[in-house]
Structure formats: C-alpha cells, structure tokens
Short mmCIF file of C-alpha atoms in Angstrom, two decimals:
data_model
loop_
_atom_site.label_atom_id
_atom_site.label_comp_id
_atom_site.label_asym_id
_atom_site.label_seq_id
_atom_site.Cartn_x
_atom_site.Cartn_y
_atom_site.Cartn_z
CA UNK A 1 77.96 106.15 97.01
CA UNK A 2 80.06 104.01 94.63
CA UNK A 3 81.27 100.56 95.60
CA UNK A 4 83.43 98.22 93.55
CA UNK A 5 83.70 94.51 94.26
CA UNK A 6 86.19 92.13 92.66
CA UNK A 7 85.81 88.37 92.41
CA UNK A 8 87.20 85.41 90.50
CA UNK A 9 90.71 85.26 91.87
CA UNK A 10 92.32 81.98 92.77
CA UNK A 11 95.22 79.65 92.18
CA UNK A 12 96.25 78.48 88.73
CA UNK A 13 99.24 76.74 87.16
CA UNK A 14 101.63 78.63 84.91
CA UNK A 15 100.25 78.76 81.41
CA UNK A 16 96.68 78.60 82.64
CA UNK A 17 93.87 81.12 82.49
CA UNK A 18 91.70 83.01 84.92
CA UNK A 19 89.02 85.68 84.67
CA UNK A 20 88.46 88.24 87.39
CA UNK A 21 85.35 90.41 87.57
CA UNK A 22 84.45 93.77 89.07
CA UNK A 23 80.86 94.77 89.81
CA UNK A 24 80.04 98.45 90.33
CA UNK A 25 77.22 99.66 92.55
CA UNK A 26 75.90 103.20 92.81
CA UNK A 27 75.79 106.18 90.45
CA UNK A 28 78.93 108.00 89.38
CA UNK A 29 80.50 110.01 86.59
CA UNK A 30 83.69 108.04 87.19
CA UNK A 31 82.80 105.36 84.68
CA UNK A 32 86.19 104.77 83.08
CA UNK A 33 87.63 101.59 84.55
CA UNK A 34 91.04 100.15 85.20
CA UNK A 35 92.77 97.13 86.66
CA UNK A 36 95.86 97.39 88.85
CA UNK A 37 97.87 94.77 90.70
CA UNK A 38 100.16 94.73 93.69
CA UNK A 39 102.57 92.01 94.78
CA UNK A 40 104.18 91.85 98.24
CA UNK A 41 106.95 94.42 98.54
CA UNK A 42 106.02 96.03 95.22
CA UNK A 43 104.21 99.23 94.30
CA UNK A 44 100.76 99.07 92.80
CA UNK A 45 101.14 98.85 89.03
CA UNK A 46 98.86 99.52 86.09
CA UNK A 47 97.55 96.47 84.24
CA UNK A 48 94.76 97.55 81.90
CA UNK A 49 92.15 100.26 81.32
CA UNK A 50 88.91 100.63 79.39
CA UNK A 51 86.84 103.71 78.62
CA UNK A 52 83.17 104.16 79.49
CA UNK A 53 81.92 102.79 76.16
CA UNK A 54 84.20 99.75 76.11
CA UNK A 55 85.51 100.73 72.68
CA UNK A 56 88.98 101.83 73.75
CA UNK A 57 91.49 99.90 75.84
CA UNK A 58 95.08 100.16 77.02
CA UNK A 59 97.48 97.62 78.53
CA UNK A 60 100.76 97.44 80.36
CA UNK A 61 103.54 96.04 78.19
CA UNK A 62 103.99 93.13 80.59
CA UNK A 63 100.47 91.80 79.91
CA UNK A 64 99.91 92.90 76.33
CA UNK A 65 98.78 89.98 74.19
CA UNK A 66 97.91 87.86 77.21
CA UNK A 67 95.27 89.86 79.11
CA UNK A 68 92.01 91.29 77.80
CA UNK A 69 89.90 93.90 79.55
CA UNK A 70 86.21 94.15 78.68
CA UNK A 71 82.97 95.42 80.14
CA UNK A 72 79.27 94.71 80.14
CA UNK A 73 77.54 97.96 81.03
CA UNK A 74 74.14 96.29 81.31
CA UNK A 75 75.58 94.19 84.13
CA UNK A 76 77.72 97.03 85.55
CA UNK A 77 80.66 94.67 85.33
CA UNK A 78 84.26 94.93 84.13
CA UNK A 79 86.29 91.82 83.36
CA UNK A 80 89.95 90.96 83.07
CA UNK A 81 90.63 87.77 81.13
CA UNK A 82 94.12 86.51 81.94
CA UNK A 83 95.68 83.91 79.66
CA UNK A 84 99.15 82.33 79.53
CA UNK A 85 99.63 83.23 83.16
CA UNK A 86 103.14 83.44 84.60
CA UNK A 87 104.34 83.28 88.22
CA UNK A 88 105.23 86.97 87.85
CA UNK A 89 101.51 87.70 87.51
CA UNK A 90 100.94 86.64 91.12
CA UNK A 91 99.44 89.63 92.94
CA UNK A 92 96.32 91.14 94.41
CA UNK A 93 94.27 92.54 91.55
CA UNK A 94 92.29 95.74 92.09
CA UNK A 95 89.48 97.29 90.09
CA UNK A 96 89.24 101.09 90.00
CA UNK A 97 87.09 103.86 88.47
CA UNK A 98 88.19 107.24 87.10
CA UNK A 99 86.56 110.30 85.49
CA UNK A 100 89.08 110.53 82.67
CA UNK A 101 89.59 107.55 80.33
CA UNK A 102 92.63 105.28 80.07
CA UNK A 103 94.50 106.52 83.13
CA UNK A 104 97.65 104.69 84.20
CA UNK A 105 98.37 106.27 87.59
CA UNK A 106 96.65 105.08 90.79
CA UNK A 107 96.13 108.67 91.97
CA UNK A 108 93.99 109.35 88.89
CA UNK A 109 91.31 106.93 90.11
CA UNK A 110 88.46 107.92 92.41
CA UNK A 111 87.15 104.55 93.61
CA UNK A 112 88.76 101.21 94.40
CA UNK A 113 87.66 97.68 95.10
CA UNK A 114 88.99 95.51 97.90
CA UNK A 115 91.13 93.35 95.64
CA UNK A 116 91.16 89.69 94.69
CA UNK A 117 94.19 87.43 95.00
CA UNK A 118 95.64 85.71 91.94
CA UNK A 119 98.35 83.12 92.53
CA UNK A 120 100.22 81.45 89.66
CA UNK A 121 102.29 78.39 90.52
CA UNK A 122 105.40 77.38 88.57
#
C-alpha cells in the first residue's frame, strides 16, 4: 500500500549543497521517517530521523551540523538538506518509514524507497 520515492540526487563539488526529497504515497501508521545511506562496499548507515509531527529530529554524528531533515505533511514529503558536502558523503540515499519515532536501525523500518545517488567530487 505504501510507496516511497526519492529524488534530488546528483553530482556536486565538495563544500556544495544538495537537497533530496522523499514523497510518500498510500495510508500507513508508519509515519516516522528516516534517511539512510549506503556506499559501495559499506553497510547501510543511519543519517537522520524525524518523528511524525516534525518537531523532533535525530542525526548521525558524521552529519550533525551539516544536514537538516524536515517534513511537509501537507505534501507528504520528507526532505534532507545537505550542506558543506564532503566526498565521504557520496552514497545512495534511502528514505524509510517506521512505526516508532527516531529509529536508527534499518530493521526498525517498514518501508523503503528505491534510493537516489549523491556524488560529491573532491
């Protein structure tokens, strides 16, 4: 029933900015959202999470102060604003939905998008 679709990925120079979006379709109680990323040869890692209301957020230490997660419930969309990008941020970025808020483990999420590629050149 629920589908998640990411967009906005692309190529950017180190120090630049990019915003990726995730649009949710369908009805679900899994309305707490998160962003994960996965680079080649690496495990999928937590990036950021936001609760259903958008009032509470959590971030991985590696992106704290640089990335901002937000949501517009009227548009059924979650955003990840990425500033001061580094080559280490290069990965496929995935949007996910969970029943419980601010989860950091991939197995705690019920739905996943297809991913959008972010490449940061040095």
